[in-house]
């Protein structure tokens, strides 16, 4: 059965939804909204939306029905799994498990770790990859200041890792040491800087450890190839890959996934369930990706991820990267012209990066500045600590910024706050949005806000009275 008749996307267009949305300004009038918060949630591609709309009338249960629509939806679901595997360059024996998000994917991986596993994670990680390892032995590594230092720091930590209580052997590589896992981002959600993933994978494997790549910020901007990077798993979210609807992916080695109890127990994960004579229940779990996909699958969310993967592949990452790097250079050059602006960086100005840039402005609380960008210029950015609190605090030197008229979401009312501003962009970002942003930064720094602001429910908002 083919699902091609319900697909209407025939081009590699990377136009996004919302590009013509108008928003009101507190100073009067309205303007086209400049969405510059891609690192939080990228706008959906128009192509993805059209694909999903074309499929919607054919919507049916997955793996659970004999009817035509159910079988078509099942085929669509499994074809989407194959599309994602191709997009990630998965190896023949890798599994693609659909989840709710990157956070869900990494919590799933944390739940299947063998007993005694030691996890190594840099303090620079997003909370999605910093926090799931509560039941493991965790070694937190300090923020490196160069890619080379990151590799050296990991090698030193792995060389000194604790012996395993279970003396488990990683049979695929023949190492008799403790099970170990390294978790690392591909691109920082704070600075946009690219991490030396291939070199970190080499270091991990040289010491008998496995490695999982948090590709939430990398996959929308650069090709991610599991085999080429030699990572064991990759996790990412659809809503950062221009696909809405709350789906994510964990892709990679199958053995730990097959050997562990299901992430969720329920229908779909179970292959056979039978009552025992003593009144209990015997369960035989699936050994495929379905083992960790209990419940009715989110077929629309999964299809939207596959549609985005196809669109990015057909458009070609070379052209996408080239244009984005032009925007990165323009933003960085524009911010450099404003002496009061300090751009945050771990690895320095020359480090390669994606379209994610964080900064602070002398004399401004970052939440106040972000609120003025929105209310007075129709520009959406992010302020705060970006769910990467240790990293932002390290970059800011743990010194509070100016209190301004409003506090950050993470600060108590009346307290000085520690927070930054993040601008992020990608496919579908018009040049005009970047130019308006840079103009707004210059005007706010030179002339100040034209409106009064106050803290309301933890957010900085325009005062209405």
GROMACS .gro file of C-alpha atoms in nm:
model
  465
    1UNK     CA    1   0.000   0.000   0.000
    2UNK     CA    2   0.138   0.343  -0.093
    3UNK     CA    3   0.069   0.674   0.079
    4UNK     CA    4   0.199   0.885  -0.209
    5UNK     CA    5  -0.151   0.976  -0.335
    6UNK     CA    6  -0.212   1.177  -0.017
    7UNK     CA    7   0.109   1.378  -0.039
    8UNK     CA    8   0.094   1.720  -0.204
    9UNK     CA    9   0.450   1.840  -0.141
   10UNK     CA   10   0.641   1.829  -0.465
   11UNK     CA   11   0.909   2.095  -0.412
   12UNK     CA   12   1.199   2.149  -0.177
   13UNK     CA   13   1.061   2.483  -0.057
   14UNK     CA   14   1.165   2.582   0.294
   15UNK     CA   15   0.902   2.852   0.346
   16UNK     CA   16   0.768   2.857   0.700
   17UNK     CA   17   0.424   2.916   0.847
   18UNK     CA   18   0.361   3.249   1.014
   19UNK     CA   19   0.575   3.452   0.777
   20UNK     CA   20   0.287   3.697   0.714
   21UNK     CA   21   0.146   3.714   1.068
   22UNK     CA   22   0.088   4.072   1.187
   23UNK     CA   23   0.121   4.166   1.555
   24UNK     CA   24   0.026   4.488   1.742
   25UNK     CA   25   0.285   4.727   1.887
   26UNK     CA   26   0.232   4.906   2.218
   27UNK     CA   27   0.336   5.229   2.048
   28UNK     CA   28   0.054   5.192   1.795
   29UNK     CA   29   0.002   5.014   1.467
   30UNK     CA   30   0.117   4.666   1.379
   31UNK     CA   31   0.406   4.495   1.203
   32UNK     CA   32   0.490   4.159   1.051
   33UNK     CA   33   0.613   3.935   1.332
   34UNK     CA   34   0.987   3.861   1.327
   35UNK     CA   35   1.025   3.509   1.469
   36UNK     CA   36   1.382   3.495   1.598
   37UNK     CA   37   1.343   3.222   1.860
   38UNK     CA   38   1.406   2.914   1.644
   39UNK     CA   39   1.618   2.752   1.915
   40UNK     CA   40   1.310   2.716   2.135
   41UNK     CA   41   1.064   2.608   1.864
   42UNK     CA   42   1.118   2.663   1.496
   43UNK     CA   43   0.815   2.757   1.286
   44UNK     CA   44   0.673   2.468   1.089
   45UNK     CA   45   0.759   2.442   0.723
   46UNK     CA   46   0.468   2.516   0.491
   47UNK     CA   47   0.549   2.190   0.316
   48UNK     CA   48   0.514   1.994   0.640
   49UNK     CA   49   0.181   2.157   0.711
   50UNK     CA   50   0.057   2.079   0.359
   51UNK     CA   51   0.168   1.716   0.386
   52UNK     CA   52  -0.010   1.670   0.718
   53UNK     CA   53  -0.326   1.841   0.589
   54UNK     CA   54  -0.327   1.611   0.288
   55UNK     CA   55  -0.297   1.304   0.510
   56UNK     CA   56  -0.553   1.416   0.772
   57UNK     CA   57  -0.864   1.275   0.595
   58UNK     CA   58  -0.692   0.936   0.586
   59UNK     CA   59  -0.613   0.940   0.958
   60UNK     CA   60  -0.652   0.601   1.126
   61UNK     CA   61  -0.517   0.380   1.403
   62UNK     CA   62  -0.163   0.246   1.372
   63UNK     CA   63  -0.080  -0.126   1.409
   64UNK     CA   64  -0.433  -0.182   1.536
   65UNK     CA   65  -0.683  -0.209   1.253
   66UNK     CA   66  -0.776  -0.419   0.951
   67UNK     CA   67  -0.947  -0.132   0.770
   68UNK     CA   68  -0.797   0.054   0.477
   69UNK     CA   69  -0.725   0.376   0.668
   70UNK     CA   70  -0.564   0.188   0.955
   71UNK     CA   71  -0.340  -0.005   0.721
   72UNK     CA   72  -0.252   0.311   0.527
   73UNK     CA   73  -0.168   0.491   0.852
   74UNK     CA   74   0.046   0.198   0.965
   75UNK     CA   75   0.235   0.205   0.635
   76UNK     CA   76   0.279   0.581   0.668
   77UNK     CA   77   0.410   0.542   1.022
   78UNK     CA   78   0.667   0.278   0.928
   79UNK     CA   79   0.770   0.459   0.611
   80UNK     CA   80   0.832   0.764   0.829
   81UNK     CA   81   1.060   0.552   1.046
   82UNK     CA   82   1.260   0.455   0.737
   83UNK     CA   83   1.276   0.818   0.624
   84UNK     CA   84   1.418   0.928   0.959
   85UNK     CA   85   1.670   0.643   0.952
   86UNK     CA   86   1.790   0.760   0.609
   87UNK     CA   87   1.803   1.122   0.727
   88UNK     CA   88   2.029   1.021   1.017
   89UNK     CA   89   2.245   0.778   0.822
   90UNK     CA   90   2.151   0.494   1.055
   91UNK     CA   91   2.343   0.169   1.043
   92UNK     CA   92   2.171  -0.152   0.939
   93UNK     CA   93   2.108  -0.274   1.294
   94UNK     CA   94   2.010   0.062   1.444
   95UNK     CA   95   1.660   0.124   1.574
   96UNK     CA   96   1.453   0.442   1.538
   97UNK     CA   97   1.222   0.493   1.836
   98UNK     CA   98   0.962   0.769   1.824
   99UNK     CA   99   0.920   0.972   2.142
  100UNK     CA  100   0.768   1.304   2.247
  101UNK     CA  101   1.085   1.517   2.236
  102UNK     CA  102   1.461   1.523   2.289
  103UNK     CA  103   1.396   1.530   2.664
  104UNK     CA  104   1.176   1.223   2.637
  105UNK     CA  105   1.434   1.047   2.418
  106UNK     CA  106   1.716   1.099   2.667
  107UNK     CA  107   1.497   0.996   2.960
  108UNK     CA  108   1.413   0.682   2.764
  109UNK     CA  109   1.783   0.610   2.715
  110UNK     CA  110   1.846   0.677   3.084
  111UNK     CA  111   1.581   0.419   3.172
  112UNK     CA  112   1.754   0.141   2.975
  113UNK     CA  113   2.109   0.187   3.107
  114UNK     CA  114   2.260  -0.135   3.242
  115UNK     CA  115   2.309  -0.147   3.618
  116UNK     CA  116   2.624   0.030   3.729
  117UNK     CA  117   2.655   0.250   3.421
  118UNK     CA  118   2.863   0.561   3.472
  119UNK     CA  119   2.751   0.868   3.278
  120UNK     CA  120   2.982   1.154   3.175
  121UNK     CA  121   2.821   1.485   3.088
  122UNK     CA  122   2.954   1.840   3.055
  123UNK     CA  123   2.797   2.109   3.272
  124UNK     CA  124   2.738   2.300   2.948
  125UNK     CA  125   2.452   2.073   2.843
  126UNK     CA  126   2.086   2.168   2.809
  127UNK     CA  127   1.886   2.035   3.102
  128UNK     CA  128   1.736   1.773   2.867
  129UNK     CA  129   2.074   1.601   2.854
  130UNK     CA  130   2.208   1.717   3.192
  131UNK     CA  131   1.933   1.590   3.421
  132UNK     CA  132   1.789   1.251   3.308
  133UNK     CA  133   2.067   1.040   3.462
  134UNK     CA  134   1.943   1.046   3.822
  135UNK     CA  135   1.964   0.667   3.866
  136UNK     CA  136   2.316   0.640   3.721
  137UNK     CA  137   2.660   0.727   3.856
  138UNK     CA  138   2.717   1.068   3.700
  139UNK     CA  139   3.042   1.256   3.649
  140UNK     CA  140   2.987   1.622   3.560
  141UNK     CA  141   3.269   1.780   3.360
  142UNK     CA  142   3.350   2.150   3.385
  143UNK     CA  143   3.290   2.382   3.092
  144UNK     CA  144   3.578   2.358   2.844
  145UNK     CA  145   3.710   2.671   2.675
  146UNK     CA  146   3.825   2.506   2.351
  147UNK     CA  147   3.713   2.198   2.158
  148UNK     CA  148   4.053   2.044   2.224
  149UNK     CA  149   4.006   2.099   2.596
  150UNK     CA  150   3.668   1.927   2.578
  151UNK     CA  151   3.824   1.615   2.427
  152UNK     CA  152   4.117   1.617   2.671
  153UNK     CA  153   3.885   1.663   2.969
  154UNK     CA  154   3.668   1.371   2.862
  155UNK     CA  155   3.969   1.147   2.798
  156UNK     CA  156   4.109   1.223   3.144
  157UNK     CA  157   3.776   1.153   3.313
  158UNK     CA  158   3.723   0.827   3.126
  159UNK     CA  159   4.075   0.710   3.207
  160UNK     CA  160   3.996   0.748   3.578
  161UNK     CA  161   3.644   0.608   3.574
  162UNK     CA  162   3.531   0.373   3.846
  163UNK     CA  163   3.533  -0.004   3.792
  164UNK     CA  164   3.193  -0.155   3.742
  165UNK     CA  165   3.022  -0.322   4.038
  166UNK     CA  166   2.882  -0.574   3.792
  167UNK     CA  167   3.203  -0.613   3.583
  168UNK     CA  168   2.979  -0.611   3.278
  169UNK     CA  169   3.162  -0.646   2.945
  170UNK     CA  170   3.068  -0.445   2.638
  171UNK     CA  171   3.077  -0.744   2.407
  172UNK     CA  172   3.057  -0.540   2.088
  173UNK     CA  173   3.391  -0.374   2.160
  174UNK     CA  174   3.542  -0.619   2.406
  175UNK     CA  175   3.603  -0.382   2.699
  176UNK     CA  176   3.585  -0.536   3.048
  177UNK     CA  177   3.527  -0.205   3.228
  178UNK     CA  178   3.206  -0.060   3.369
  179UNK     CA  179   2.932   0.029   3.125
  180UNK     CA  180   2.983   0.397   3.050
  181UNK     CA  181   2.793   0.657   2.850
  182UNK     CA  182   2.899   1.001   2.735
  183UNK     CA  183   2.626   1.255   2.660
  184UNK     CA  184   2.714   1.560   2.454
  185UNK     CA  185   2.541   1.828   2.251
  186UNK     CA  186   2.612   1.880   1.884
  187UNK     CA  187   2.549   2.255   1.892
  188UNK     CA  188   2.498   2.464   2.204
  189UNK     CA  189   2.150   2.603   2.257
  190UNK     CA  190   2.313   2.906   2.425
  191UNK     CA  191   2.611   3.000   2.208
  192UNK     CA  192   2.533   2.806   1.890
  193UNK     CA  193   2.890   2.674   1.889
  194UNK     CA  194   2.956   2.335   1.730
  195UNK     CA  195   3.108   2.067   1.951
  196UNK     CA  196   3.378   1.821   1.834
  197UNK     CA  197   3.138   1.527   1.821
  198UNK     CA  198   3.352   1.294   1.609
  199UNK     CA  199   3.659   1.350   1.830
  200UNK     CA  200   3.455   1.300   2.148
  201UNK     CA  201   3.313   0.977   2.004
  202UNK     CA  202   3.665   0.854   1.930
  203UNK     CA  203   3.769   0.933   2.288
  204UNK     CA  204   3.463   0.759   2.431
  205UNK     CA  205   3.510   0.445   2.226
  206UNK     CA  206   3.883   0.432   2.296
  207UNK     CA  207   3.794   0.398   2.665
  208UNK     CA  208   3.511   0.150   2.617
  209UNK     CA  209   3.229   0.400   2.659
  210UNK     CA  210   2.929   0.469   2.442
  211UNK     CA  211   2.810   0.814   2.338
  212UNK     CA  212   2.473   0.976   2.276
  213UNK     CA  213   2.444   1.294   2.073
  214UNK     CA  214   2.186   1.557   2.166
  215UNK     CA  215   2.119   1.687   1.815
  216UNK     CA  216   1.823   1.909   1.900
  217UNK     CA  217   2.009   2.223   1.789
  218UNK     CA  218   2.234   2.055   1.531
  219UNK     CA  219   1.992   1.858   1.314
  220UNK     CA  220   1.794   2.162   1.188
  221UNK     CA  221   2.115   2.332   1.069
  222UNK     CA  222   2.364   2.062   0.966
  223UNK     CA  223   2.350   1.705   0.837
  224UNK     CA  224   2.372   1.447   1.116
  225UNK     CA  225   2.512   1.107   1.016
  226UNK     CA  226   2.527   0.848   1.294
  227UNK     CA  227   2.774   0.626   1.109
  228UNK     CA  228   3.002   0.910   1.002
  229UNK     CA  229   3.010   1.067   1.349
  230UNK     CA  230   3.042   0.717   1.500
  231UNK     CA  231   2.798   0.794   1.780
  232UNK     CA  232   2.589   0.523   1.940
  233UNK     CA  233   2.264   0.720   1.964
  234UNK     CA  234   2.115   1.045   1.840
  235UNK     CA  235   1.822   1.231   1.997
  236UNK     CA  236   1.632   1.525   1.851
  237UNK     CA  237   1.292   1.698   1.853
  238UNK     CA  238   1.050   1.757   1.570
  239UNK     CA  239   0.950   2.102   1.688
  240UNK     CA  240   1.306   2.229   1.637
  241UNK     CA  241   1.324   2.062   1.294
  242UNK     CA  242   1.037   2.265   1.145
  243UNK     CA  243   0.779   2.002   1.239
  244UNK     CA  244   0.512   2.065   1.503
  245UNK     CA  245   0.296   1.825   1.704
  246UNK     CA  246   0.527   1.715   1.987
  247UNK     CA  247   0.727   1.423   1.850
  248UNK     CA  248   1.091   1.328   1.892
  249UNK     CA  249   1.339   1.059   1.797
  250UNK     CA  250   1.591   0.834   1.967
  251UNK     CA  251   1.793   0.645   1.706
  252UNK     CA  252   2.089   0.415   1.741
  253UNK     CA  253   2.210   0.087   1.885
  254UNK     CA  254   1.943  -0.168   1.965
  255UNK     CA  255   2.104  -0.391   2.229
  256UNK     CA  256   2.047  -0.184   2.544
  257UNK     CA  257   1.698  -0.097   2.419
  258UNK     CA  258   1.612  -0.463   2.359
  259UNK     CA  259   1.752  -0.586   2.690
  260UNK     CA  260   1.573  -0.335   2.915
  261UNK     CA  261   1.220  -0.326   3.044
  262UNK     CA  262   0.991  -0.109   2.827
  263UNK     CA  263   0.999   0.264   2.893
  264UNK     CA  264   0.620   0.247   2.926
  265UNK     CA  265   0.419  -0.069   2.985
  266UNK     CA  266   0.108  -0.113   2.776
  267UNK     CA  267  -0.045  -0.204   2.444
  268UNK     CA  268   0.187  -0.193   2.150
  269UNK     CA  269   0.494  -0.270   2.359
  270UNK     CA  270   0.372  -0.619   2.442
  271UNK     CA  271   0.388  -0.907   2.194
  272UNK     CA  272   0.206  -1.163   2.407
  273UNK     CA  273   0.026  -1.143   2.743
  274UNK     CA  274  -0.111  -1.449   2.927
  275UNK     CA  275  -0.253  -1.525   3.270
  276UNK     CA  276  -0.055  -1.762   3.490
  277UNK     CA  277  -0.201  -2.038   3.703
  278UNK     CA  278  -0.105  -1.846   4.017
  279UNK     CA  279  -0.316  -1.551   3.903
  280UNK     CA  280  -0.034  -1.335   3.774
  281UNK     CA  281   0.046  -1.224   3.420
  282UNK     CA  282   0.330  -1.326   3.190
  283UNK     CA  283   0.437  -1.072   2.929
  284UNK     CA  284   0.654  -1.113   2.623
  285UNK     CA  285   0.774  -0.772   2.507
  286UNK     CA  286   0.858  -0.676   2.151
  287UNK     CA  287   1.228  -0.664   2.062
  288UNK     CA  288   1.170  -0.400   1.793
  289UNK     CA  289   1.133  -0.024   1.846
  290UNK     CA  290   0.771  -0.094   1.944
  291UNK     CA  291   0.906  -0.216   2.281
  292UNK     CA  292   0.939   0.150   2.386
  293UNK     CA  293   0.642   0.293   2.195
  294UNK     CA  294   0.351   0.178   2.411
  295UNK     CA  295   0.012   0.333   2.349
  296UNK     CA  296  -0.143   0.468   2.032
  297UNK     CA  297   0.135   0.626   1.826
  298UNK     CA  298   0.134   0.993   1.733
  299UNK     CA  299   0.117   0.922   1.359
  300UNK     CA  300   0.066   1.287   1.263
  301UNK     CA  301   0.365   1.399   1.468
  302UNK     CA  302   0.580   1.121   1.325
  303UNK     CA  303   0.473   1.198   0.969
  304UNK     CA  304   0.551   1.566   1.023
  305UNK     CA  305   0.908   1.479   1.128
  306UNK     CA  306   0.952   1.261   0.820
  307UNK     CA  307   0.816   1.537   0.598
  308UNK     CA  308   1.064   1.786   0.746
  309UNK     CA  309   1.349   1.539   0.697
  310UNK     CA  310   1.257   1.500   0.330
  311UNK     CA  311   1.227   1.875   0.281
  312UNK     CA  312   1.568   1.948   0.433
  313UNK     CA  313   1.731   1.666   0.239
  314UNK     CA  314   1.584   1.777  -0.093
  315UNK     CA  315   1.669   2.143  -0.033
  316UNK     CA  316   2.026   2.046   0.044
  317UNK     CA  317   2.214   2.137   0.358
  318UNK     CA  318   2.491   2.307   0.161
  319UNK     CA  319   2.269   2.593   0.052
  320UNK     CA  320   2.095   2.606   0.389
  321UNK     CA  321   2.426   2.630   0.576
  322UNK     CA  322   2.566   2.888   0.337
  323UNK     CA  323   2.271   3.124   0.379
  324UNK     CA  324   2.255   3.074   0.754
  325UNK     CA  325   2.624   3.147   0.795
  326UNK     CA  326   2.566   3.473   0.611
  327UNK     CA  327   2.297   3.564   0.863
  328UNK     CA  328   2.522   3.463   1.153
  329UNK     CA  329   2.800   3.688   1.022
  330UNK     CA  330   2.556   3.977   0.974
  331UNK     CA  331   2.415   3.950   1.326
  332UNK     CA  332   2.754   3.915   1.490
  333UNK     CA  333   2.894   4.209   1.294
  334UNK     CA  334   2.591   4.423   1.379
  335UNK     CA  335   2.611   4.343   1.750
  336UNK     CA  336   2.986   4.410   1.749
  337UNK     CA  337   2.910   4.769   1.642
  338UNK     CA  338   2.727   4.830   1.972
  339UNK     CA  339   2.988   4.858   2.252
  340UNK     CA  340   2.731   4.790   2.523
  341UNK     CA  341   2.657   4.443   2.382
  342UNK     CA  342   2.856   4.140   2.499
  343UNK     CA  343   2.809   3.816   2.299
  344UNK     CA  344   2.849   3.497   2.502
  345UNK     CA  345   3.094   3.233   2.386
  346UNK     CA  346   3.277   2.928   2.515
  347UNK     CA  347   3.520   2.865   2.232
  348UNK     CA  348   3.583   3.220   2.104
  349UNK     CA  349   3.482   3.431   1.807
  350UNK     CA  350   3.636   3.202   1.546
  351UNK     CA  351   3.442   2.893   1.656
  352UNK     CA  352   3.198   2.753   1.398
  353UNK     CA  353   2.837   2.789   1.505
  354UNK     CA  354   2.476   2.759   1.398
  355UNK     CA  355   2.221   3.041   1.401
  356UNK     CA  356   2.201   3.075   1.780
  357UNK     CA  357   2.356   3.381   1.949
  358UNK     CA  358   2.319   3.491   2.312
  359UNK     CA  359   2.423   3.825   2.455
  360UNK     CA  360   2.377   4.076   2.736
  361UNK     CA  361   2.350   4.456   2.720
  362UNK     CA  362   2.518   4.685   2.971
  363UNK     CA  363   2.265   4.877   3.175
  364UNK     CA  364   1.976   4.650   3.081
  365UNK     CA  365   1.809   4.356   3.245
  366UNK     CA  366   1.782   4.101   2.965
  367UNK     CA  367   1.413   4.034   3.029
  368UNK     CA  368   1.339   4.404   3.001
  369UNK     CA  369   1.533   4.427   2.675
  370UNK     CA  370   1.356   4.122   2.526
  371UNK     CA  371   1.016   4.259   2.628
  372UNK     CA  372   1.091   4.589   2.454
  373UNK     CA  373   1.200   4.408   2.137
  374UNK     CA  374   0.865   4.232   2.132
  375UNK     CA  375   0.629   4.510   2.239
  376UNK     CA  376   0.789   4.796   2.045
  377UNK     CA  377   0.933   4.619   1.739
  378UNK     CA  378   0.738   4.294   1.694
  379UNK     CA  379   1.051   4.081   1.739
  380UNK     CA  380   1.035   3.751   1.926
  381UNK     CA  381   1.355   3.643   2.105
  382UNK     CA  382   1.422   3.445   2.422
  383UNK     CA  383   1.550   3.571   2.757
  384UNK     CA  384   1.656   3.387   3.071
  385UNK     CA  385   1.892   3.097   3.129
  386UNK     CA  386   1.764   2.886   2.839
  387UNK     CA  387   1.728   2.560   3.036
  388UNK     CA  388   2.107   2.556   3.056
  389UNK     CA  389   2.154   2.727   3.391
  390UNK     CA  390   2.509   2.608   3.475
  391UNK     CA  391   2.639   2.712   3.133
  392UNK     CA  392   2.482   3.059   3.131
  393UNK     CA  393   2.596   3.123   3.487
  394UNK     CA  394   2.949   3.023   3.387
  395UNK     CA  395   2.944   3.250   3.082
  396UNK     CA  396   2.809   3.543   3.284
  397UNK     CA  397   3.059   3.489   3.565
  398UNK     CA  398   2.777   3.444   3.818
  399UNK     CA  399   2.746   3.822   3.846
  400UNK     CA  400   2.391   3.964   3.847
  401UNK     CA  401   2.300   4.197   3.565
  402UNK     CA  402   2.126   4.529   3.613
  403UNK     CA  403   1.780   4.500   3.773
  404UNK     CA  404   1.612   4.722   3.512
  405UNK     CA  405   1.236   4.766   3.529
  406UNK     CA  406   1.167   4.394   3.522
  407UNK     CA  407   1.322   4.077   3.656
  408UNK     CA  408   1.390   3.759   3.464
  409UNK     CA  409   1.155   3.459   3.489
  410UNK     CA  410   1.414   3.278   3.703
  411UNK     CA  411   1.451   3.557   3.961
  412UNK     CA  412   1.236   3.643   4.259
  413UNK     CA  413   1.041   3.972   4.243
  414UNK     CA  414   1.267   4.265   4.328
  415UNK     CA  415   1.589   4.064   4.301
  416UNK     CA  416   1.871   4.138   4.064
  417UNK     CA  417   1.869   3.872   3.799
  418UNK     CA  418   2.118   3.664   3.609
  419UNK     CA  419   1.993   3.617   3.255
  420UNK     CA  420   2.074   3.676   2.890
  421UNK     CA  421   1.904   3.739   2.555
  422UNK     CA  422   1.908   3.480   2.276
  423UNK     CA  423   1.838   3.541   1.909
  424UNK     CA  424   1.809   3.236   1.683
  425UNK     CA  425   1.712   3.176   1.322
  426UNK     CA  426   1.733   2.930   1.034
  427UNK     CA  427   1.541   2.822   0.726
  428UNK     CA  428   1.276   3.074   0.628
  429UNK     CA  429   1.425   3.369   0.821
  430UNK     CA  430   1.396   3.680   0.599
  431UNK     CA  431   1.682   3.928   0.579
  432UNK     CA  432   1.440   4.199   0.692
  433UNK     CA  433   1.386   4.029   1.028
  434UNK     CA  434   1.760   4.030   1.097
  435UNK     CA  435   1.795   4.393   0.985
  436UNK     CA  436   1.500   4.499   1.202
  437UNK     CA  437   1.649   4.320   1.500
  438UNK     CA  438   1.987   4.492   1.464
  439UNK     CA  439   1.819   4.830   1.417
  440UNK     CA  440   1.608   4.773   1.727
  441UNK     CA  441   1.912   4.682   1.936
  442UNK     CA  442   2.088   5.003   1.833
  443UNK     CA  443   1.782   5.217   1.904
  444UNK     CA  444   1.712   5.064   2.245
  445UNK     CA  445   2.073   5.104   2.353
  446UNK     CA  446   2.094   5.463   2.229
  447UNK     CA  447   1.749   5.595   2.314
  448UNK     CA  448   1.604   5.354   2.570
  449UNK     CA  449   1.260   5.198   2.571
  450UNK     CA  450   0.965   5.411   2.464
  451UNK     CA  451   0.729   5.236   2.705
  452UNK     CA  452   0.717   5.149   3.073
  453UNK     CA  453   0.740   4.784   3.180
  454UNK     CA  454   0.665   4.585   3.492
  455UNK     CA  455   0.699   4.230   3.623
  456UNK     CA  456   0.373   4.037   3.604
  457UNK     CA  457   0.344   3.666   3.685
  458UNK     CA  458   0.720   3.636   3.659
  459UNK     CA  459   0.739   3.797   3.313
  460UNK     CA  460   0.842   4.142   3.201
  461UNK     CA  461   0.543   4.299   3.022
  462UNK     CA  462   0.437   4.646   2.905
  463UNK     CA  463   0.263   4.848   3.175
  464UNK     CA  464  -0.099   4.915   3.078
  465UNK     CA  465  -0.182   5.191   3.324
   0.00000   0.00000   0.00000
